[in-house]
Short mmCIF file of C-alpha atoms in Angstrom, two decimals:
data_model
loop_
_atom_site.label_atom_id
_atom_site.label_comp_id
_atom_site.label_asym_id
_atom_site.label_seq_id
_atom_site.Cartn_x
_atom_site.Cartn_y
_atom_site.Cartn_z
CA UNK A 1 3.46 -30.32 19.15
CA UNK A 2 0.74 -28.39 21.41
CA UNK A 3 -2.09 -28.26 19.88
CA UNK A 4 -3.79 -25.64 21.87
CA UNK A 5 -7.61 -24.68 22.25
CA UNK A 6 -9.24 -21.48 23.53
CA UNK A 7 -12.44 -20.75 25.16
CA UNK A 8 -14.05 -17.24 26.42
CA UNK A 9 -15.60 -17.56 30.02
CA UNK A 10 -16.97 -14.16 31.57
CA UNK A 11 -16.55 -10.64 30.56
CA UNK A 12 -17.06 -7.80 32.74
CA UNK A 13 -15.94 -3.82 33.35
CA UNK A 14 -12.54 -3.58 34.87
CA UNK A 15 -12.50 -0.99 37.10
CA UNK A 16 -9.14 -0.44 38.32
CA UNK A 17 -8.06 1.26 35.11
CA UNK A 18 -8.29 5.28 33.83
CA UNK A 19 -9.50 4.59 30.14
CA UNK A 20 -12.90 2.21 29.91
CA UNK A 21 -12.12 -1.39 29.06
CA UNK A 22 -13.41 -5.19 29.07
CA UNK A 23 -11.70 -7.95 30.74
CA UNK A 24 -12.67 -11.23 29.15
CA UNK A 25 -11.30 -14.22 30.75
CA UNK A 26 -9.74 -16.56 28.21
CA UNK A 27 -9.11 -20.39 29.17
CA UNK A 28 -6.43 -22.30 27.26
CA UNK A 29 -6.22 -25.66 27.23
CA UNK A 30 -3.33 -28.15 25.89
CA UNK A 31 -4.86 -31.72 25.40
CA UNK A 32 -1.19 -32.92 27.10
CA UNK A 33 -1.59 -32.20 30.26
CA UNK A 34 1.67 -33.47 30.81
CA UNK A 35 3.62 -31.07 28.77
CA UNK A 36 5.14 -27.80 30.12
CA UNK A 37 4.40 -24.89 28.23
CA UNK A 38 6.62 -22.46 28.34
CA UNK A 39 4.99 -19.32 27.41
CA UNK A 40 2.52 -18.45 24.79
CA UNK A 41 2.73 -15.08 22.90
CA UNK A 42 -0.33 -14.55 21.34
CA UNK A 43 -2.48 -12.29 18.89
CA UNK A 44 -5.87 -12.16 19.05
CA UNK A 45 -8.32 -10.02 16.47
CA UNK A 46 -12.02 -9.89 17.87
CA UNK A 47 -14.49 -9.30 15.55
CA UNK A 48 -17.83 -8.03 15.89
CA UNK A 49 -20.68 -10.74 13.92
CA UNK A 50 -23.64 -8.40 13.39
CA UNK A 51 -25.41 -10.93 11.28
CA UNK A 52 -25.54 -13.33 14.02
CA UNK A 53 -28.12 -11.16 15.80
CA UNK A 54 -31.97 -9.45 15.51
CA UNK A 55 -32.54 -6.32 15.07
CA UNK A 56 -35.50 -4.57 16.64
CA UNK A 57 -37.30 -1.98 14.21
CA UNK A 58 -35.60 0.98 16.04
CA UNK A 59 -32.26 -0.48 16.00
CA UNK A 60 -32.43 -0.72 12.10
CA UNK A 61 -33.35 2.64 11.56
CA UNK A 62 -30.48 3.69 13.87
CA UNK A 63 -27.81 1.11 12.05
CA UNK A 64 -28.81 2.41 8.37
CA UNK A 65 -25.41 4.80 9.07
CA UNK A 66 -23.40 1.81 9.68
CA UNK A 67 -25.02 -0.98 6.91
CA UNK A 68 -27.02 1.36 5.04
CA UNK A 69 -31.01 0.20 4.12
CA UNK A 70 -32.10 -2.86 5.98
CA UNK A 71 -33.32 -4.28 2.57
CA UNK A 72 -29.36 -4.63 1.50
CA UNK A 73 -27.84 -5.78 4.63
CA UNK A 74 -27.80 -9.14 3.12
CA UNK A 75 -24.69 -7.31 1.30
CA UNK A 76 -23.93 -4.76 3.89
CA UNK A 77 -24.20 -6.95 7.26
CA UNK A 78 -20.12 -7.78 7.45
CA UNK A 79 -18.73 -8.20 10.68
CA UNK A 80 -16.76 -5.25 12.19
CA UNK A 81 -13.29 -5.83 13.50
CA UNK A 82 -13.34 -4.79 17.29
CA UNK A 83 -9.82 -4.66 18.60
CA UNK A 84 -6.48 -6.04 17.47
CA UNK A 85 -4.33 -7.53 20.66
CA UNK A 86 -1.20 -9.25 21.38
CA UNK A 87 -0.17 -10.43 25.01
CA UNK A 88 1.77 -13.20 26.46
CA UNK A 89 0.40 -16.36 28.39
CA UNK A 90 2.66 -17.45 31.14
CA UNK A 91 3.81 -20.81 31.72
CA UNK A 92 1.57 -23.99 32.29
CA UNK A 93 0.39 -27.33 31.95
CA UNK A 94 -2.73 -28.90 31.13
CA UNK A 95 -5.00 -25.68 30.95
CA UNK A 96 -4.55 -21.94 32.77
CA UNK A 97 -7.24 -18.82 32.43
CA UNK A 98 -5.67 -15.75 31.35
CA UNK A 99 -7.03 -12.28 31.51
CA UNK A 100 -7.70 -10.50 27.93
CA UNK A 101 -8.01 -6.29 28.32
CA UNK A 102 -10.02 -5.09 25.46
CA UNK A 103 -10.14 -1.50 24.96
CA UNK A 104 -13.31 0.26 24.35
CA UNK A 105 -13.04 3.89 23.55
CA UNK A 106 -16.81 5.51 23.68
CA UNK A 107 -15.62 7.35 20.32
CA UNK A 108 -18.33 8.02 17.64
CA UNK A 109 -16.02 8.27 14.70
CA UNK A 110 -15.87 4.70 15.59
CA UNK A 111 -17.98 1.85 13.75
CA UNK A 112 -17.78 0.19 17.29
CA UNK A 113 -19.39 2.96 19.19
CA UNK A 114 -21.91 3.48 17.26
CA UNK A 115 -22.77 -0.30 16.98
CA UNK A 116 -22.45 -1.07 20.43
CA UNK A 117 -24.53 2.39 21.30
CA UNK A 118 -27.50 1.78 19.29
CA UNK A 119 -28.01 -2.09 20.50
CA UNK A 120 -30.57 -1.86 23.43
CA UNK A 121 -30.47 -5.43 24.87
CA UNK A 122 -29.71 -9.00 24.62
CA UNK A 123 -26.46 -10.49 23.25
CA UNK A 124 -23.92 -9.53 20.77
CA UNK A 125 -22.07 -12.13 19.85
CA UNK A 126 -18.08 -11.74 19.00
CA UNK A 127 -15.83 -14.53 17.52
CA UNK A 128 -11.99 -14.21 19.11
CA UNK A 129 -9.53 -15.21 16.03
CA UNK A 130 -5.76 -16.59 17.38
CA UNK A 131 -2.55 -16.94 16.22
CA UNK A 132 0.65 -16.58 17.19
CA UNK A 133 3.47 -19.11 19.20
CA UNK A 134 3.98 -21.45 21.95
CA UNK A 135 6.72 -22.47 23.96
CA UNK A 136 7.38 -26.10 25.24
CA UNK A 137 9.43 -28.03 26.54
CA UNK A 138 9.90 -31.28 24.55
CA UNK A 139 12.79 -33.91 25.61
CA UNK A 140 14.35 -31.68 27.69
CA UNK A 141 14.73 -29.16 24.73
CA UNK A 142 12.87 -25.69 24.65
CA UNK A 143 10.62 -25.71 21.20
CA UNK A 144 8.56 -23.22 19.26
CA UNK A 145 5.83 -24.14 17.32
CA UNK A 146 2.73 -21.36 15.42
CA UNK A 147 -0.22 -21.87 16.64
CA UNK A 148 -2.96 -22.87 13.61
CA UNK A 149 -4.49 -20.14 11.84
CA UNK A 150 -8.11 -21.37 12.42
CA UNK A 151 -7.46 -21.03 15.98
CA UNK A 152 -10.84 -19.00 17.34
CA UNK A 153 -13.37 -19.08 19.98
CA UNK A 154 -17.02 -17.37 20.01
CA UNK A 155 -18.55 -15.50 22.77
CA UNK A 156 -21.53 -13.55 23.60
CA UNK A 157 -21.54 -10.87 25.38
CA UNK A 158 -24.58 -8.99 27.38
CA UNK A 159 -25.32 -5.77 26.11
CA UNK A 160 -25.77 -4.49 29.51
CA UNK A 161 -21.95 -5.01 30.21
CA UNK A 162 -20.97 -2.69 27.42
CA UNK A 163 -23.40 -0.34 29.19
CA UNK A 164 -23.04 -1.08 32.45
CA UNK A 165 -19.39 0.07 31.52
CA UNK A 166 -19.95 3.26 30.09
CA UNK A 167 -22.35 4.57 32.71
CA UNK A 168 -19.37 3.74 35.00
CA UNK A 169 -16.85 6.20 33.13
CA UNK A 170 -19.78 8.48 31.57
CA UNK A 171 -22.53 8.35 33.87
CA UNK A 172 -25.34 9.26 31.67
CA UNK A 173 -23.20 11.05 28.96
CA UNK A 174 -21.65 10.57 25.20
CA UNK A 175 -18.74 11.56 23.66
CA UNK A 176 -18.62 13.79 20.88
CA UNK A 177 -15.36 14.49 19.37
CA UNK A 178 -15.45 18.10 16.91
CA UNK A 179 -13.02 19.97 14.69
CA UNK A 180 -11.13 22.59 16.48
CA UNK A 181 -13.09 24.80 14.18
CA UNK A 182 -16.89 23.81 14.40
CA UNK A 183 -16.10 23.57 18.24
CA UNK A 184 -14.81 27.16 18.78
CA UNK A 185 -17.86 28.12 16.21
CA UNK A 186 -20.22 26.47 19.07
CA UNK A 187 -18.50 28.11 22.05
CA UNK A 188 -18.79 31.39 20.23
CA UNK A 189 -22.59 30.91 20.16
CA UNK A 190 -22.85 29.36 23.04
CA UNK A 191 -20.94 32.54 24.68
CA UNK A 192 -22.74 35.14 22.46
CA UNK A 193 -26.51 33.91 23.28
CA UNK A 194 -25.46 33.37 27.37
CA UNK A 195 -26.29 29.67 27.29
CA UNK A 196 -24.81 28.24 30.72
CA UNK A 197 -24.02 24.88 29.40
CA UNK A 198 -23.15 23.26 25.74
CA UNK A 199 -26.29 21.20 26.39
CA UNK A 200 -28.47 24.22 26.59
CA UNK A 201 -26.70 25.41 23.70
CA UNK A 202 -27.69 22.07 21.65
CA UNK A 203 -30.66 21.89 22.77
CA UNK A 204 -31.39 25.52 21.46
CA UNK A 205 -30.25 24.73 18.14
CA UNK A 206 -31.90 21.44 17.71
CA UNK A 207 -35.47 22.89 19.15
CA UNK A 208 -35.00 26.27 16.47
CA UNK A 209 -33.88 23.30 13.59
CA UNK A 210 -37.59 21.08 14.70
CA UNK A 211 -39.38 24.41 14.30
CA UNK A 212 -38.20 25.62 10.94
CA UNK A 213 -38.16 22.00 9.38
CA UNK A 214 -40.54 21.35 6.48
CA UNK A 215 -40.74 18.01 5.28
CA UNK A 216 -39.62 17.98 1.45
#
Protein backbone atom coordinates (compact mmCIF):
# COMPACT_ATOMS: atom_id res chain seq x y z
CA UNK A 1 0.00 0.00 0.00
CA UNK A 2 1.30 3.70 -0.88
CA UNK A 3 2.40 5.16 1.77
CA UNK A 4 2.50 8.67 0.60
CA UNK A 5 4.40 11.86 1.96
CA UNK A 6 3.79 15.57 1.34
CA UNK A 7 5.95 18.53 1.32
CA UNK A 8 5.10 22.45 0.68
CA UNK A 9 7.70 24.12 -1.75
CA UNK A 10 6.89 27.88 -2.75
CA UNK A 11 3.87 29.96 -2.33
CA UNK A 12 3.14 32.93 -4.24
CA UNK A 13 0.00 35.33 -5.61
CA UNK A 14 -1.71 33.79 -8.54
CA UNK A 15 -2.60 36.26 -10.74
CA UNK A 16 -4.62 34.89 -13.41
CA UNK A 17 -7.68 34.64 -11.21
CA UNK A 18 -10.74 37.41 -10.30
CA UNK A 19 -10.95 36.69 -6.42
CA UNK A 20 -7.30 36.99 -4.46
CA UNK A 21 -5.71 33.63 -3.79
CA UNK A 22 -2.35 31.63 -2.90
CA UNK A 23 -0.92 28.96 -4.95
CA UNK A 24 1.27 26.73 -2.84
CA UNK A 25 3.04 24.09 -4.66
CA UNK A 26 2.64 20.73 -2.95
CA UNK A 27 5.18 17.77 -3.79
CA UNK A 28 4.02 14.19 -3.20
CA UNK A 29 6.13 11.58 -3.00
CA UNK A 30 5.46 7.59 -2.97
CA UNK A 31 8.63 5.78 -1.54
CA UNK A 32 7.78 3.05 -4.66
CA UNK A 33 8.78 4.66 -7.32
CA UNK A 34 7.80 1.83 -9.21
CA UNK A 35 4.16 1.86 -8.50
CA UNK A 36 1.54 3.68 -10.66
CA UNK A 37 -0.68 5.79 -8.87
CA UNK A 38 -3.67 6.23 -10.19
CA UNK A 39 -5.12 9.32 -8.86
CA UNK A 40 -5.17 10.81 -5.47
CA UNK A 41 -8.30 12.67 -4.16
CA UNK A 42 -7.33 14.56 -1.41
CA UNK A 43 -8.45 16.93 1.57
CA UNK A 44 -6.34 19.17 2.99
CA UNK A 45 -7.24 21.60 6.24
CA UNK A 46 -4.45 24.37 6.71
CA UNK A 47 -4.19 25.73 9.85
CA UNK A 48 -2.80 28.83 11.01
CA UNK A 49 0.04 28.09 14.28
CA UNK A 50 0.13 31.52 15.94
CA UNK A 51 2.11 30.21 18.81
CA UNK A 52 4.88 29.24 16.65
CA UNK A 53 5.75 32.91 16.10
CA UNK A 54 6.91 36.50 18.01
CA UNK A 55 5.00 39.04 18.42
CA UNK A 56 6.30 42.59 18.27
CA UNK A 57 4.75 44.98 21.05
CA UNK A 58 2.41 46.58 18.41
CA UNK A 59 1.27 43.42 17.01
CA UNK A 60 0.02 42.33 20.55
CA UNK A 61 -1.88 45.23 21.19
CA UNK A 62 -3.48 44.83 17.74
CA UNK A 63 -4.14 40.79 18.30
CA UNK A 64 -5.83 41.40 21.92
CA UNK A 65 -9.30 41.23 19.54
CA UNK A 66 -8.32 37.93 18.30
CA UNK A 67 -6.51 36.16 21.71
CA UNK A 68 -7.55 38.65 24.11
CA UNK A 69 -4.62 40.03 26.86
CA UNK A 70 -1.15 38.95 25.96
CA UNK A 71 -0.76 37.76 29.65
CA UNK A 72 -3.44 34.76 28.79
CA UNK A 73 -2.40 33.78 25.41
CA UNK A 74 -0.77 30.88 26.99
CA UNK A 75 -4.66 29.83 27.01
CA UNK A 76 -5.84 31.91 24.17
CA UNK A 77 -2.89 31.34 21.50
CA UNK A 78 -4.83 28.24 19.50
CA UNK A 79 -4.16 27.91 16.03
CA UNK A 80 -6.79 29.26 13.56
CA UNK A 81 -8.07 27.01 10.84
CA UNK A 82 -7.26 28.80 7.43
CA UNK A 83 -9.06 27.05 4.64
CA UNK A 84 -10.68 23.65 4.19
CA UNK A 85 -9.79 22.05 0.50
CA UNK A 86 -10.33 19.02 -1.46
CA UNK A 87 -8.77 18.46 -5.04
CA UNK A 88 -7.56 15.59 -7.01
CA UNK A 89 -3.83 14.61 -7.82
CA UNK A 90 -3.44 13.12 -11.22
CA UNK A 91 -1.69 10.08 -11.99
CA UNK A 92 2.08 9.28 -11.21
CA UNK A 93 4.93 7.46 -10.10
CA UNK A 94 7.63 8.03 -7.81
CA UNK A 95 6.83 11.78 -6.85
CA UNK A 96 4.75 14.73 -8.96
CA UNK A 97 4.22 18.61 -7.66
CA UNK A 98 0.75 19.62 -7.68
CA UNK A 99 -0.66 23.07 -7.45
CA UNK A 100 -2.83 23.86 -4.12
CA UNK A 101 -5.31 27.26 -4.66
CA UNK A 102 -5.96 28.65 -1.29
CA UNK A 103 -8.49 31.24 -1.08
CA UNK A 104 -7.91 34.35 0.80
CA UNK A 105 -10.83 36.65 1.09
CA UNK A 106 -9.49 40.23 2.60
CA UNK A 107 -12.78 39.96 4.87
CA UNK A 108 -12.58 41.44 8.44
CA UNK A 109 -15.35 39.42 9.94
CA UNK A 110 -12.69 36.93 9.36
CA UNK A 111 -10.17 35.65 12.20
CA UNK A 112 -7.81 35.24 9.10
CA UNK A 113 -7.90 38.78 7.96
CA UNK A 114 -7.42 40.23 10.79
CA UNK A 115 -4.45 37.90 11.73
CA UNK A 116 -2.79 38.04 8.60
CA UNK A 117 -3.45 42.10 8.53
CA UNK A 118 -1.96 42.98 11.73
CA UNK A 119 1.44 40.76 11.19
CA UNK A 120 4.03 43.29 9.78
CA UNK A 121 6.93 40.98 8.74
CA UNK A 122 8.75 37.80 8.89
CA UNK A 123 7.16 34.32 8.71
CA UNK A 124 3.95 32.80 9.64
CA UNK A 125 4.17 29.49 9.80
CA UNK A 126 1.06 27.08 8.67
CA UNK A 127 0.93 23.22 9.16
CA UNK A 128 -1.09 21.49 5.94
CA UNK A 129 -3.17 18.41 7.60
CA UNK A 130 -4.09 15.40 4.76
CA UNK A 131 -6.33 12.84 4.33
CA UNK A 132 -8.22 11.37 1.96
CA UNK A 133 -7.50 8.27 -0.92
CA UNK A 134 -5.18 6.95 -3.40
CA UNK A 135 -5.45 5.01 -6.37
CA UNK A 136 -2.92 2.26 -7.52
CA UNK A 137 -2.41 -0.10 -9.46
CA UNK A 138 -1.31 -3.31 -7.67
CA UNK A 139 -0.95 -6.77 -9.74
CA UNK A 140 -2.62 -5.55 -12.48
CA UNK A 141 -5.70 -4.71 -10.24
CA UNK A 142 -6.89 -1.01 -9.58
CA UNK A 143 -6.81 -0.53 -5.48
CA UNK A 144 -7.93 2.09 -3.02
CA UNK A 145 -6.36 2.60 0.04
CA UNK A 146 -7.01 6.08 2.93
CA UNK A 147 -4.33 7.86 3.26
CA UNK A 148 -3.12 8.04 7.28
CA UNK A 149 -4.68 10.54 9.35
CA UNK A 150 -1.34 12.04 10.60
CA UNK A 151 -0.59 12.82 7.14
CA UNK A 152 0.71 16.77 7.35
CA UNK A 153 3.40 18.98 6.19
CA UNK A 154 4.56 22.52 7.72
CA UNK A 155 5.35 25.57 5.85
CA UNK A 156 6.24 29.09 6.35
CA UNK A 157 5.15 31.53 4.58
CA UNK A 158 6.58 35.33 4.07
CA UNK A 159 4.40 37.84 5.28
CA UNK A 160 5.15 39.95 2.39
CA UNK A 161 3.36 37.37 0.04
CA UNK A 162 0.10 37.75 1.87
CA UNK A 163 0.74 41.45 1.25
CA UNK A 164 2.29 41.54 -1.73
CA UNK A 165 -1.15 39.87 -2.70
CA UNK A 166 -3.49 42.20 -1.42
CA UNK A 167 -1.83 45.35 -2.73
CA UNK A 168 -2.27 43.48 -6.07
CA UNK A 169 -6.23 43.24 -5.78
CA UNK A 170 -6.52 46.33 -3.22
CA UNK A 171 -3.80 48.55 -3.97
CA UNK A 172 -3.50 50.40 -0.79
CA UNK A 173 -7.11 49.67 0.47
CA UNK A 174 -9.24 47.37 3.11
CA UNK A 175 -12.34 45.89 3.03
CA UNK A 176 -14.99 46.73 5.26
CA UNK A 177 -18.11 44.82 5.03
CA UNK A 178 -21.43 46.90 6.96
CA UNK A 179 -25.09 46.17 7.64
CA UNK A 180 -27.34 47.40 4.98
CA UNK A 181 -28.48 49.65 7.75
CA UNK A 182 -25.34 51.35 9.40
CA UNK A 183 -24.17 51.68 5.66
CA UNK A 184 -27.18 53.67 4.30
CA UNK A 185 -26.91 55.60 7.91
CA UNK A 186 -23.19 56.60 6.60
CA UNK A 187 -24.22 57.52 3.05
CA UNK A 188 -26.94 59.65 4.53
CA UNK A 189 -24.26 61.64 6.39
CA UNK A 190 -21.93 61.41 4.10
CA UNK A 191 -24.63 62.99 1.51
CA UNK A 192 -26.10 65.45 4.11
CA UNK A 193 -22.58 67.11 5.22
CA UNK A 194 -21.28 67.13 1.17
CA UNK A 195 -18.31 64.89 1.92
CA UNK A 196 -16.94 63.81 -1.69
CA UNK A 197 -15.70 60.50 -0.62
CA UNK A 198 -16.59 57.80 2.33
CA UNK A 199 -12.98 58.41 3.37
CA UNK A 200 -13.55 62.05 3.97
CA UNK A 201 -16.59 61.06 5.61
CA UNK A 202 -14.53 58.68 8.14
CA UNK A 203 -12.10 60.69 8.54
CA UNK A 204 -14.58 63.48 9.75
CA UNK A 205 -16.07 61.32 12.22
CA UNK A 206 -12.99 59.81 13.61
CA UNK A 207 -11.15 63.47 13.89
CA UNK A 208 -14.76 64.98 15.77
CA UNK A 209 -14.60 61.34 18.02
CA UNK A 210 -10.34 62.30 18.94
CA UNK A 211 -11.60 65.76 19.87
CA UNK A 212 -14.47 65.04 22.19
CA UNK A 213 -12.68 61.94 23.83
CA UNK A 214 -11.87 62.18 27.55
CA UNK A 215 -9.97 59.53 28.96
CA UNK A 216 -12.16 57.81 31.82
Amino acid sequence: MPDLSFEILSASPMRDIIHPALGFEMRVTNPLPEQLIQAVLLRCQIHIEVGRRRYSPAEQELLRELFDDPSRWGDTLRPLTWANLAFNVPGFSGSTICPIAVPCPYDFSTATAKYFHVVADGEVPLTFLFSGSVFFDSEGALQAAPISWNKEARFRLPVRVWKELMDLHYPNAACLHLRRDVFDELYRFKMSEGFGSFEETIQHMLAAVVRDYRPS
